[in-house]
Each structure stands twice: as C-alpha cells, then as structure tokens.
Amino acid sequence: MKHLIVYAHPDPESLNHSILDTTVKALKKNGHEVVVRDLYALDFQPVLKAEDTAAMKAGETPHDIKTEQEFITEADVITFIYPVWWTGLPAILKGYVDRVFAFGFAYSAGAQGIIKLLEGKKGFIINTHGTPNEVYDEIGMTAGLKVTSDIGIFDFTGIEPVEHLLFGSIGYLDEEAYKDILKKVEGTINSYFS
C-alpha cells in the first residue's frame, strides 16, 4: 500500500517526531511505500487566498496545492500526525486542509448533496495533547476531536477513518510512559497495516 503521512510539528526533537519515525519504520518494515510531507520543513503556506480559489475555479490549481493533491491521489492511506493545540489542528495543518482538500478535488456537490471524491482511501490520525486523557474523555473533548477530524475531514471527503490515537498528559509523563506510547503506535500500525 502507498501511505501519505502529513506531519505537523515544528520541533524535530518532539514526541510527535518520534511518533513519525516509529510510524514510518513500522510501515516500511511491513513492506509499505511511505511519503512524508512535513509541513513545517516544507514551509507550507497555509492561508487560503482569494487568488487560490479563483485559480482553482479557472482550472489552474496553484503548484503547491496541486503537488499535495497529487500525493493524496496516489495514496491508499492518509495519516495525520499532529499535536492538539487549542483543541484543534495546528494552523499549518488546518491551512493544508483548507487549501488542499478543496472543492472539486476532495468533495463536490450535486442535487443529491455532498459528493465524496476521495472514496477508497483509509485515514489514520495520531494526536498528542497536554491534558490528561481522562479529562478530555470526561468533558467530551476526545469525542469532539474525533468527530471534527475523522468525520468532518476524512469521512466528509470519502476517506474511511480506521483509527484515531490520542495521547494525553504529554510533558508530564515519565520515560517509560513515552516508550509505551511508541509501542502502542507500532502495535496499532501492525494491527491495521501488517
């Protein structure tokens, strides 16, 4: 299978980067092709501008958007790895979705409603956040994050969400707990993509 990993964390020493490395190694070990789009390393421009929309309507998709759309088109599985900031996606990833998952590429509309243009693909999300998981579970944030990303982005465009891992209390755990997180990531990948 062809995997596209869209990664959004600015610190190469972060836990998210370790999760990325673990994900890539596990997928490659299982014989998958992997492409990583590190949005910070790419200095991806996240702001959807009027000229972007006008160009796409005219059939002249801007080069940076077209490049990302080609990676999505070629992928069987799309994985997002990012920290939860202010109960949502980092701005660079939100902008990626705004610009790349565009009308006419990821979805369209007709008399019957929304037309999902990315059907046949699978989606996987891995998140980290500083709040304990129990708090997010109790206040409904875990469920809310899954709805807005799994359903609001992936399912809305036809991508089948297969798993969404959320790791809390980041920054407050001991070394063994961080190792356990990476083991969970590897085990989950092996269970879905062996």
Coordinates of N, CA, C and O in Angstrom, one line a residue:
M1 N 0.8 -1.2 0.0 CA 0.0 0.0 0.0 C 0.9 1.3 0.0 O 2.0 1.2 0.5
K2 N 0.3 2.3 -0.5 CA 1.0 3.6 -0.5 C 0.4 4.5 0.6 O -0.8 4.7 0.6
H3 N 1.3 4.9 1.5 CA 0.9 5.7 2.6 C 1.5 7.1 2.5 O 2.6 7.4 2.2
L4 N 0.6 8.1 2.7 CA 1.0 9.5 2.8 C 0.8 9.9 4.2 O -0.3 9.8 4.8
I5 N 1.9 10.4 4.8 CA 1.9 10.9 6.2 C 2.0 12.5 6.1 O 3.0 13.0 5.6
V6 N 1.0 13.2 6.6 CA 1.0 14.6 6.7 C 1.4 14.9 8.2 O 0.6 14.6 9.1
Y7 N 2.5 15.5 8.3 CA 3.1 15.7 9.7 C 3.2 17.2 10.0 O 3.6 18.0 9.2
A8 N 2.7 17.6 11.2 CA 2.7 19.0 11.6 C 3.2 19.2 13.0 O 2.4 19.2 14.0
H9 N 4.5 19.3 13.2 CA 5.1 19.8 14.5 C 6.4 20.5 14.2 O 7.2 19.9 13.4
P10 N 6.6 21.6 14.8 CA 7.8 22.4 14.4 C 9.1 21.9 15.0 O 10.2 22.3 14.6
D11 N 9.0 21.1 16.1 CA 10.2 20.7 16.8 C 10.7 19.3 16.4 O 10.0 18.3 16.7
P12 N 11.9 19.2 15.8 CA 12.4 17.9 15.4 C 12.8 17.0 16.6 O 13.0 15.8 16.4
E13 N 12.8 17.5 17.8 CA 13.1 16.8 19.0 C 11.8 16.4 19.7 O 11.9 15.8 20.8
S14 N 10.7 16.6 19.2 CA 9.4 16.4 19.9 C 9.0 14.9 19.9 O 9.5 14.1 19.1
L15 N 8.1 14.6 20.8 CA 7.5 13.3 20.8 C 6.8 13.0 19.5 O 6.8 11.9 19.0
N16 N 6.1 14.0 18.9 CA 5.5 13.8 17.6 C 6.5 13.3 16.6 O 6.1 12.5 15.7
H17 N 7.7 13.9 16.6 CA 8.7 13.4 15.6 C 9.1 12.0 15.9 O 9.3 11.2 14.9
S18 N 9.1 11.6 17.1 CA 9.4 10.2 17.5 C 8.3 9.3 17.0 O 8.5 8.2 16.5
I19 N 7.0 9.8 17.1 CA 5.9 9.0 16.6 C 6.0 8.9 15.1 O 5.7 7.8 14.5
L20 N 6.3 10.0 14.4 CA 6.5 9.9 13.0 C 7.6 8.9 12.6 O 7.3 8.0 11.7
D21 N 8.7 8.9 13.2 CA 9.8 7.9 13.0 C 9.3 6.5 13.2 O 9.6 5.6 12.4
T22 N 8.6 6.3 14.3 CA 8.1 5.0 14.6 C 7.1 4.5 13.5 O 7.1 3.4 13.1
T23 N 6.2 5.4 13.1 CA 5.2 5.1 12.1 C 5.9 4.7 10.8 O 5.5 3.7 10.2
V24 N 6.8 5.5 10.3 CA 7.5 5.3 9.1 C 8.2 3.9 9.1 O 8.1 3.1 8.2
K25 N 9.0 3.7 10.2 CA 9.7 2.4 10.3 C 8.8 1.2 10.3 O 9.1 0.2 9.6
A26 N 7.7 1.3 11.1 CA 6.7 0.2 11.1 C 6.1 -0.1 9.8 O 6.0 -1.3 9.3
L27 N 5.7 0.9 9.1 CA 5.1 0.8 7.7 C 6.1 0.2 6.8 O 5.8 -0.8 6.0
K28 N 7.3 0.7 6.7 CA 8.3 0.2 5.8 C 8.7 -1.2 6.1 O 8.9 -2.1 5.2
K29 N 8.8 -1.6 7.4 CA 9.1 -2.9 7.8 C 8.0 -3.9 7.3 O 8.3 -5.0 7.0
N30 N 6.8 -3.4 7.2 CA 5.7 -4.2 6.7 C 5.5 -4.2 5.2 O 4.6 -4.7 4.6
G31 N 6.5 -3.5 4.5 CA 6.5 -3.5 3.1 C 5.7 -2.5 2.4 O 5.5 -2.5 1.2
H32 N 5.3 -1.4 3.1 CA 4.5 -0.4 2.5 C 5.4 0.7 2.0 O 6.6 1.0 2.5
E33 N 4.9 1.5 1.0 CA 5.6 2.7 0.5 C 5.1 3.8 1.3 O 3.9 3.9 1.6
V34 N 6.1 4.7 1.7 CA 5.7 5.8 2.6 C 6.3 7.1 2.0 O 7.4 7.2 1.7
V35 N 5.4 8.1 2.0 CA 5.8 9.5 1.6 C 5.4 10.4 2.8 O 4.3 10.3 3.3
V36 N 6.4 11.2 3.3 CA 6.1 12.1 4.4 C 6.1 13.5 3.9 O 7.0 13.9 3.2
R37 N 5.1 14.3 4.2 CA 5.0 15.7 3.9 C 5.1 16.4 5.3 O 4.1 16.5 6.0
D38 N 6.3 16.9 5.6 CA 6.5 17.6 6.9 C 6.2 19.1 6.6 O 7.0 19.8 6.0
L39 N 5.0 19.5 7.0 CA 4.6 20.8 6.6 C 5.5 22.0 7.1 O 5.6 23.0 6.4
Y40 N 6.1 21.8 8.3 CA 7.0 22.9 8.7 C 8.3 22.9 7.9 O 8.8 23.9 7.5
A41 N 8.8 21.7 7.7 CA 10.0 21.6 6.9 C 9.8 22.1 5.4 O 10.7 22.7 4.8
L42 N 8.6 21.9 4.9 CA 8.3 22.4 3.6 C 8.0 23.9 3.6 O 7.8 24.5 2.5
D43 N 7.8 24.5 4.8 CA 7.3 25.9 4.9 C 6.1 26.1 4.2 O 5.9 27.0 3.4
F44 N 5.1 25.1 4.3 CA 3.9 25.1 3.6 C 3.1 26.4 4.0 O 2.9 26.8 5.1
Q45 N 2.6 27.1 2.9 CA 1.9 28.3 3.1 C 0.4 28.0 3.4 O -0.3 27.5 2.5
P46 N -0.1 28.2 4.6 CA -1.4 27.7 5.0 C -2.6 28.6 4.7 O -3.7 28.1 4.9
V47 N -2.4 29.8 4.3 CA -3.5 30.7 4.2 C -4.2 30.6 2.8 O -3.5 30.8 1.8
L48 N -5.5 30.2 2.8 CA -6.2 30.1 1.6 C -6.6 31.5 1.1 O -7.2 32.3 1.9
K49 N -6.1 31.9 0.0 CA -6.3 33.3 -0.5 C -7.3 33.3 -1.7 O -7.5 32.3 -2.3
A50 N -7.8 34.5 -1.9 CA -8.8 34.6 -3.0 C -8.3 34.2 -4.3 O -9.0 33.5 -5.1
E51 N -7.0 34.5 -4.5 CA -6.4 34.1 -5.8 C -6.3 32.6 -6.0 O -6.3 32.0 -7.1
D52 N -6.1 31.8 -4.8 CA -6.1 30.4 -4.9 C -7.5 29.9 -5.4 O -7.5 29.0 -6.3
T53 N -8.5 30.4 -4.8 CA -9.9 29.9 -5.1 C -10.2 30.3 -6.6 O -10.7 29.5 -7.3
A54 N -9.8 31.5 -7.0 CA -10.1 31.9 -8.4 C -9.3 31.0 -9.4 O -9.9 30.6 -10.4
A55 N -8.1 30.7 -9.0 CA -7.2 29.9 -9.9 C -7.8 28.5 -10.0 O -7.9 27.9 -11.1
M56 N -8.3 27.9 -8.9 CA -8.9 26.6 -9.0 C -10.2 26.6 -9.7 O -10.4 25.6 -10.5
K57 N -11.0 27.6 -9.6 CA -12.2 27.7 -10.4 C -11.9 27.8 -11.8 O -12.7 27.3 -12.7
A58 N -10.8 28.4 -12.2 CA -10.4 28.5 -13.6 C -9.7 27.3 -14.1 O -9.2 27.2 -15.3
G59 N -9.5 26.3 -13.3 CA -8.8 25.0 -13.7 C -7.3 25.2 -13.7 O -6.6 24.4 -14.3
E60 N -6.8 26.2 -12.9 CA -5.4 26.4 -12.9 C -4.9 26.3 -11.4 O -4.5 27.3 -10.8
T61 N -5.0 25.2 -10.8 CA -4.7 25.0 -9.4 C -3.2 25.4 -9.2 O -2.3 25.0 -9.9
P62 N -3.0 26.2 -8.1 CA -1.6 26.7 -7.8 C -0.7 25.4 -7.6 O -1.1 24.4 -7.1
H63 N 0.6 25.6 -8.0 CA 1.5 24.5 -8.0 C 1.6 23.8 -6.6 O 1.7 22.6 -6.5
D64 N 1.7 24.6 -5.5 CA 1.9 23.9 -4.2 C 0.7 23.1 -3.8 O 0.8 22.0 -3.2
I65 N -0.5 23.6 -4.1 CA -1.7 22.8 -3.9 C -1.8 21.6 -4.7 O -2.0 20.5 -4.3
K66 N -1.5 21.7 -6.0 CA -1.5 20.6 -7.0 C -0.6 19.5 -6.6 O -0.9 18.3 -6.6
T67 N 0.6 19.9 -6.1 CA 1.6 18.9 -5.6 C 1.1 18.1 -4.5 O 1.2 16.8 -4.5
E68 N 0.4 18.7 -3.5 CA -0.1 18.0 -2.4 C -1.3 17.1 -2.8 O -1.5 16.0 -2.4
Q69 N -2.1 17.6 -3.7 CA -3.2 16.8 -4.2 C -2.8 15.6 -5.0 O -3.4 14.5 -4.9
E70 N -1.7 15.7 -5.7 CA -1.1 14.5 -6.3 C -0.7 13.4 -5.4 O -0.9 12.3 -5.6
F71 N -0.1 13.9 -4.2 CA 0.3 12.9 -3.2 C -0.9 12.2 -2.6 O -0.9 11.0 -2.4
I72 N -2.0 13.0 -2.4 CA -3.2 12.4 -1.9 C -3.8 11.4 -2.9 O -4.2 10.3 -2.5
T73 N -3.8 11.8 -4.1 CA -4.4 11.0 -5.2 C -3.7 9.6 -5.2 O -4.3 8.6 -5.4
E74 N -2.4 9.6 -5.1 CA -1.6 8.4 -5.2 C -1.7 7.5 -4.0 O -1.4 6.3 -4.0
A75 N -2.1 8.1 -2.8 CA -2.1 7.4 -1.6 C -3.3 6.4 -1.4 O -4.4 6.8 -1.8
D76 N -3.0 5.3 -0.8 CA -4.1 4.4 -0.3 C -4.5 4.8 1.1 O -5.7 4.6 1.5
V77 N -3.6 5.2 1.9 CA -3.8 5.6 3.3 C -3.2 7.0 3.5 O -2.1 7.2 3.1
I78 N -4.0 7.8 4.2 CA -3.5 9.1 4.6 C -3.5 9.2 6.1 O -4.5 9.0 6.8
T79 N -2.3 9.5 6.6 CA -2.2 9.6 8.1 C -1.8 11.1 8.5 O -0.9 11.6 7.8
F80 N -2.5 11.6 9.4 CA -2.2 12.9 10.0 C -1.5 12.6 11.4 O -2.1 11.9 12.2
I81 N -0.4 13.2 11.6 CA 0.3 13.2 12.9 C 0.5 14.7 13.3 O 1.2 15.4 12.7
Y82 N -0.1 15.0 14.5 CA 0.0 16.4 14.9 C -0.4 16.5 16.4 O -1.2 15.7 16.9
P83 N 0.1 17.6 17.1 CA -0.3 17.9 18.4 C -1.7 18.6 18.4 O -2.0 19.4 17.5
V84 N -2.5 18.4 19.4 CA -3.7 19.2 19.6 C -3.4 20.5 20.2 O -2.9 20.5 21.4
W85 N -3.6 21.6 19.5 CA -3.4 22.9 20.1 C -4.7 23.7 20.1 O -5.4 23.7 19.1
W86 N -5.1 24.2 21.3 CA -6.3 24.9 21.4 C -7.5 24.1 20.9 O -8.3 24.5 20.2
T87 N -7.5 22.8 21.3 CA -8.5 21.8 21.0 C -8.7 21.6 19.5 O -9.8 21.3 19.0
G88 N -7.6 21.8 18.7 CA -7.8 21.6 17.3 C -6.5 21.4 16.6 O -5.5 21.1 17.2
L89 N -6.5 21.5 15.2 CA -5.3 21.3 14.4 C -4.4 22.5 14.5 O -4.9 23.6 14.6
P90 N -3.1 22.3 14.5 CA -2.2 23.4 14.3 C -2.6 24.2 13.1 O -3.0 23.6 12.1
A91 N -2.4 25.5 13.1 CA -2.8 26.3 12.0 C -2.2 25.9 10.6 O -2.9 25.9 9.6
I92 N -1.0 25.4 10.6 CA -0.4 24.9 9.4 C -1.1 23.7 8.8 O -1.3 23.6 7.5
L93 N -1.6 22.8 9.6 CA -2.4 21.7 9.1 C -3.8 22.1 8.8 O -4.3 21.6 7.8
K94 N -4.4 23.0 9.6 CA -5.7 23.4 9.2 C -5.7 24.1 7.8 O -6.6 23.9 7.0
G95 N -4.6 24.9 7.6 CA -4.5 25.6 6.3 C -4.2 24.6 5.2 O -4.7 24.8 4.1
Y96 N -3.5 23.5 5.5 CA -3.3 22.4 4.5 C -4.7 21.9 4.1 O -5.0 21.7 2.9
V97 N -5.5 21.6 5.1 CA -6.8 21.0 4.8 C -7.6 22.1 4.0 O -8.3 21.7 2.9
D98 N -7.6 23.3 4.4 CA -8.4 24.4 3.7 C -8.0 24.5 2.2 O -8.8 24.6 1.4
R99 N -6.7 24.4 2.0 CA -6.2 24.7 0.6 C -6.2 23.4 -0.2 O -6.5 23.4 -1.4
V100 N -5.8 22.3 0.4 CA -5.6 21.1 -0.4 C -6.8 20.2 -0.6 O -7.1 19.7 -1.7
F101 N -7.6 20.1 0.5 CA -8.9 19.3 0.4 C -10.0 20.2 -0.2 O -11.0 20.4 0.4
A102 N -9.7 20.7 -1.4 CA -10.5 21.7 -2.0 C -11.8 21.2 -2.7 O -11.8 20.0 -3.1
F103 N -12.8 22.0 -2.8 CA -14.0 21.7 -3.6 C -13.5 21.4 -5.0 O -12.7 22.1 -5.6
G104 N -14.1 20.3 -5.5 CA -13.7 19.9 -6.9 C -12.6 18.9 -6.9 O -12.4 18.2 -7.8
F105 N -11.8 18.8 -5.8 CA -10.8 17.8 -5.6 C -11.2 16.8 -4.6 O -11.2 15.6 -4.9
A106 N -11.4 17.2 -3.4 CA -11.8 16.3 -2.3 C -13.3 16.0 -2.1 O -13.7 15.0 -1.7
Y107 N -14.1 17.0 -2.6 CA -15.5 16.8 -2.5 C -16.1 17.8 -3.5 O -15.5 18.7 -4.0
S108 N -17.4 17.5 -3.8 CA -18.2 18.3 -4.7 C -19.6 18.3 -4.2 O -19.9 17.8 -3.1
A109 N -20.5 18.9 -4.9 CA -21.9 18.9 -4.5 C -22.8 18.8 -5.8 O -22.4 19.2 -6.8
G110 N -23.9 18.1 -5.6 CA -24.9 18.0 -6.6 C -26.3 18.0 -6.1 O -26.5 18.3 -4.9
A111 N -27.2 17.6 -6.9 CA -28.6 17.6 -6.5 C -28.8 16.7 -5.3 O -29.7 16.9 -4.4
Q112 N -28.0 15.6 -5.1 CA -28.2 14.7 -4.0 C -27.4 15.1 -2.8 O -27.4 14.4 -1.8
G113 N -26.7 16.2 -2.9 CA -25.9 16.7 -1.7 C -24.4 16.6 -2.0 O -23.9 16.7 -3.1
I114 N -23.7 16.4 -0.9 CA -22.2 16.3 -1.0 C -21.8 15.0 -1.7 O -22.3 13.9 -1.5
I115 N -20.8 15.2 -2.6 CA -20.2 14.1 -3.4 C -18.8 13.9 -2.9 O -18.0 14.8 -2.9
K116 N -18.5 12.7 -2.3 CA -17.2 12.4 -1.7 C -16.3 11.9 -2.8 O -16.5 10.9 -3.4
L117 N -15.2 12.7 -3.1 CA -14.3 12.4 -4.2 C -13.1 11.6 -3.8 O -12.3 11.2 -4.7
L118 N -12.9 11.3 -2.5 CA -11.7 10.5 -2.1 C -12.0 9.1 -1.6 O -11.3 8.6 -0.8
E119 N -13.1 8.6 -2.1 CA -13.5 7.3 -1.6 C -12.5 6.2 -2.0 O -11.8 6.4 -3.0
G120 N -12.4 5.2 -1.2 CA -11.5 4.1 -1.5 C -10.2 4.2 -0.7 O -9.3 3.4 -0.7
K121 N -10.0 5.4 0.0 CA -8.8 5.6 0.8 C -9.1 5.4 2.3 O -10.3 5.6 2.7
K122 N -8.1 5.1 3.1 CA -8.2 5.0 4.5 C -7.5 6.1 5.2 O -6.6 6.7 4.7
G123 N -8.0 6.5 6.4 CA -7.4 7.6 7.2 C -7.1 7.1 8.6 O -7.7 6.3 9.2
F124 N -6.0 7.7 9.1 CA -5.4 7.3 10.4 C -4.9 8.6 11.0 O -4.3 9.4 10.3
I125 N -5.2 8.9 12.3 CA -4.8 10.1 12.9 C -4.1 9.7 14.2 O -4.6 8.9 15.0
I126 N -3.0 10.4 14.5 CA -2.3 10.3 15.8 C -2.1 11.7 16.4 O -1.5 12.5 15.7
N127 N -2.7 11.9 17.6 CA -2.6 13.2 18.3 C -1.9 13.1 19.6 O -2.0 12.0 20.3
T128 N -1.3 14.2 20.0 CA -0.8 14.3 21.4 C -1.4 15.6 22.0 O -1.7 16.5 21.2
H129 N -1.5 15.6 23.3 CA -2.0 16.8 23.9 C -1.6 16.8 25.4 O -1.3 15.7 26.0
G130 N -1.5 18.0 26.0 CA -1.0 18.1 27.4 C -2.0 17.7 28.4 O -1.7 17.3 29.6
T131 N -3.3 17.8 28.1 CA -4.4 17.5 29.1 C -4.5 16.0 29.3 O -4.4 15.2 28.3
P132 N -4.7 15.5 30.5 CA -4.9 14.1 30.7 C -6.0 13.5 29.9 O -7.1 14.2 29.7
N133 N -5.9 12.3 29.4 CA -6.9 11.7 28.6 C -8.2 11.6 29.3 O -9.3 11.8 28.8
E134 N -8.2 11.3 30.7 CA -9.4 11.2 31.4 C -10.2 12.5 31.5 O -11.4 12.5 31.4
V135 N -9.5 13.6 31.5 CA -10.2 14.9 31.5 C -10.9 15.1 30.1 O -12.1 15.5 30.0
Y136 N -10.1 14.9 29.0 CA -10.7 15.0 27.7 C -11.9 14.1 27.5 O -12.9 14.5 26.9
D137 N -11.8 12.9 28.0 CA -12.9 11.9 27.9 C -14.1 12.4 28.6 O -15.2 12.4 28.1
E138 N -13.9 12.9 29.9 CA -15.0 13.3 30.7 C -15.7 14.5 30.2 O -17.0 14.6 30.3
I139 N -15.0 15.5 29.6 CA -15.7 16.7 29.1 C -16.2 16.6 27.7 O -16.7 17.5 27.1
G140 N -15.9 15.4 27.1 CA -16.4 15.2 25.7 C -15.4 15.7 24.6 O -15.8 15.6 23.4
M141 N -14.2 16.1 25.0 CA -13.3 16.6 24.0 C -12.8 15.5 23.1 O -12.6 15.7 21.9
T142 N -12.5 14.3 23.7 CA -12.0 13.2 22.9 C -13.0 12.9 21.8 O -12.6 12.8 20.6
A143 N -14.3 12.8 22.1 CA -15.3 12.5 21.1 C -15.4 13.7 20.1 O -15.5 13.4 18.9
G144 N -15.3 14.9 20.6 CA -15.3 16.1 19.7 C -14.2 16.1 18.7 O -14.4 16.4 17.6
L145 N -13.0 15.8 19.2 CA -11.8 15.8 18.3 C -12.0 14.7 17.2 O -11.7 14.9 16.0
K146 N -12.6 13.6 17.6 CA -12.8 12.5 16.6 C -13.8 12.9 15.6 O -13.7 12.6 14.4
V147 N -14.9 13.6 16.0 CA -15.9 14.0 15.1 C -15.4 15.0 14.1 O -15.6 14.9 12.9
T148 N -14.7 16.0 14.6 CA -14.3 17.1 13.7 C -13.2 16.6 12.7 O -13.2 17.1 11.6
S149 N -12.4 15.7 13.1 CA -11.3 15.2 12.2 C -11.7 14.0 11.4 O -11.7 14.0 10.2
D150 N -12.1 12.9 12.1 CA -12.5 11.7 11.5 C -13.7 11.8 10.5 O -13.7 11.3 9.4
I151 N -14.7 12.5 11.1 CA -16.0 12.7 10.3 C -15.9 14.0 9.4 O -16.2 14.0 8.3
G152 N -15.5 15.1 10.1 CA -15.5 16.4 9.4 C -14.5 16.6 8.3 O -14.8 17.4 7.4
I153 N -13.4 15.8 8.4 CA -12.4 15.9 7.3 C -12.4 14.6 6.5 O -12.7 14.6 5.3
F154 N -12.1 13.5 7.1 CA -11.9 12.3 6.4 C -13.2 11.8 5.8 O -13.4 11.7 4.6
D155 N -14.2 11.5 6.6 CA -15.4 10.9 6.1 C -16.2 11.8 5.2 O -16.7 11.4 4.2
F156 N -16.1 13.1 5.4 CA -16.7 14.1 4.6 C -16.3 14.0 3.1 O -17.0 14.3 2.2
T157 N -15.0 13.6 3.0 CA -14.4 13.5 1.6 C -14.4 12.1 1.1 O -13.8 11.9 0.0
G158 N -14.9 11.2 1.9 CA -14.9 9.8 1.4 C -13.8 8.9 2.0 O -13.8 7.7 1.7
I159 N -12.9 9.4 2.8 CA -11.8 8.7 3.3 C -12.4 7.9 4.5 O -13.0 8.5 5.4
E160 N -12.1 6.6 4.6 CA -12.6 5.8 5.7 C -11.7 5.9 6.9 O -10.5 5.5 6.8
P161 N -12.2 6.5 8.0 CA -11.3 6.6 9.2 C -11.1 5.2 9.8 O -12.1 4.5 10.1
V162 N -9.9 4.7 10.0 CA -9.7 3.4 10.6 C -9.2 3.4 12.0 O -9.5 2.5 12.8
E163 N -8.6 4.5 12.4 CA -8.1 4.6 13.8 C -7.7 6.1 14.1 O -7.3 6.8 13.2
H164 N -7.9 6.4 15.4 CA -7.5 7.8 15.8 C -7.0 7.6 17.2 O -7.7 7.3 18.2
L165 N -5.7 7.7 17.4 CA -5.0 7.6 18.7 C -4.8 9.0 19.3 O -4.3 9.9 18.6
L166 N -5.2 9.1 20.5 CA -4.9 10.4 21.2 C -4.2 10.1 22.5 O -4.6 9.3 23.3
F167 N -3.0 10.7 22.7 CA -2.1 10.5 23.8 C -2.1 11.8 24.6 O -1.6 12.8 24.1
G168 N -2.6 11.7 25.9 CA -2.6 12.9 26.7 C -1.5 12.9 27.8 O -0.7 12.0 27.8
S169 N -1.5 14.0 28.5 CA -0.5 14.3 29.6 C 0.9 14.4 29.1 O 1.8 14.2 29.8
I170 N 1.0 14.8 27.8 CA 2.3 14.9 27.2 C 3.0 16.1 27.9 O 2.5 17.2 28.0
G171 N 4.3 15.9 28.3 CA 5.0 16.8 29.0 C 5.1 16.6 30.5 O 5.8 17.2 31.3
Y172 N 4.2 15.6 30.9 CA 4.1 15.3 32.4 C 4.3 13.8 32.7 O 4.1 13.3 33.8
L173 N 4.8 13.0 31.7 CA 4.9 11.6 31.8 C 6.4 11.2 32.0 O 7.3 12.0 31.7
D174 N 6.6 10.0 32.6 CA 8.0 9.5 32.7 C 8.5 8.8 31.4 O 7.7 8.6 30.5
E175 N 9.7 8.5 31.4 CA 10.3 8.0 30.1 C 9.7 6.7 29.7 O 9.5 6.4 28.5
E176 N 9.3 5.8 30.7 CA 8.7 4.6 30.4 C 7.3 4.8 29.7 O 6.9 4.1 28.7
A177 N 6.6 5.8 30.1 CA 5.3 6.1 29.5 C 5.4 6.5 28.1 O 4.6 6.1 27.2
Y178 N 6.5 7.3 27.8 CA 6.7 7.7 26.4 C 7.1 6.5 25.5 O 6.7 6.4 24.4
K179 N 7.9 5.6 26.1 CA 8.2 4.4 25.3 C 6.9 3.6 25.0 O 6.8 3.0 24.0
D180 N 6.0 3.5 26.0 CA 4.8 2.8 25.8 C 3.9 3.4 24.7 O 3.2 2.7 24.0
I181 N 4.0 4.7 24.6 CA 3.2 5.4 23.5 C 3.8 4.9 22.2 O 3.0 4.6 21.3
L182 N 5.1 4.9 22.0 CA 5.7 4.5 20.8 C 5.4 3.0 20.5 O 5.1 2.6 19.3
K183 N 5.3 2.2 21.5 CA 4.9 0.8 21.3 C 3.5 0.7 20.9 O 3.2 -0.2 20.0
K184 N 2.6 1.5 21.5 CA 1.2 1.5 21.1 C 1.1 1.9 19.6 O 0.3 1.3 18.9
V185 N 1.8 2.9 19.2 CA 1.8 3.4 17.8 C 2.2 2.2 16.9 O 1.5 1.9 15.9
E186 N 3.3 1.6 17.2 CA 3.8 0.5 16.4 C 2.8 -0.7 16.3 O 2.5 -1.2 15.3
G187 N 2.3 -1.0 17.5 CA 1.3 -2.1 17.6 C 0.0 -1.8 16.8 O -0.5 -2.7 16.1
T188 N -0.4 -0.6 16.8 CA -1.6 -0.2 16.1 C -1.4 -0.3 14.6 O -2.2 -0.8 13.8
I189 N -0.2 0.2 14.2 CA 0.1 0.1 12.7 C 0.2 -1.3 12.3 O -0.3 -1.7 11.2
N190 N 0.8 -2.2 13.1 CA 0.9 -3.6 12.7 C -0.4 -4.3 12.7 O -0.6 -5.1 11.8
S191 N -1.4 -3.8 13.5 CA -2.7 -4.5 13.5 C -3.5 -4.1 12.3 O -4.3 -4.9 11.8
Y192 N -3.3 -2.8 11.8 CA -4.1 -2.4 10.6 C -3.4 -2.5 9.3 O -4.0 -2.7 8.3
F193 N -2.1 -2.4 9.3 CA -1.3 -2.4 8.1 C -0.1 -3.4 8.1 O 1.0 -3.1 7.7
S194 N -0.4 -4.6 8.5 CA 0.7 -5.6 8.5 C 0.9 -6.2 7.1 O 0.2 -5.9 6.2

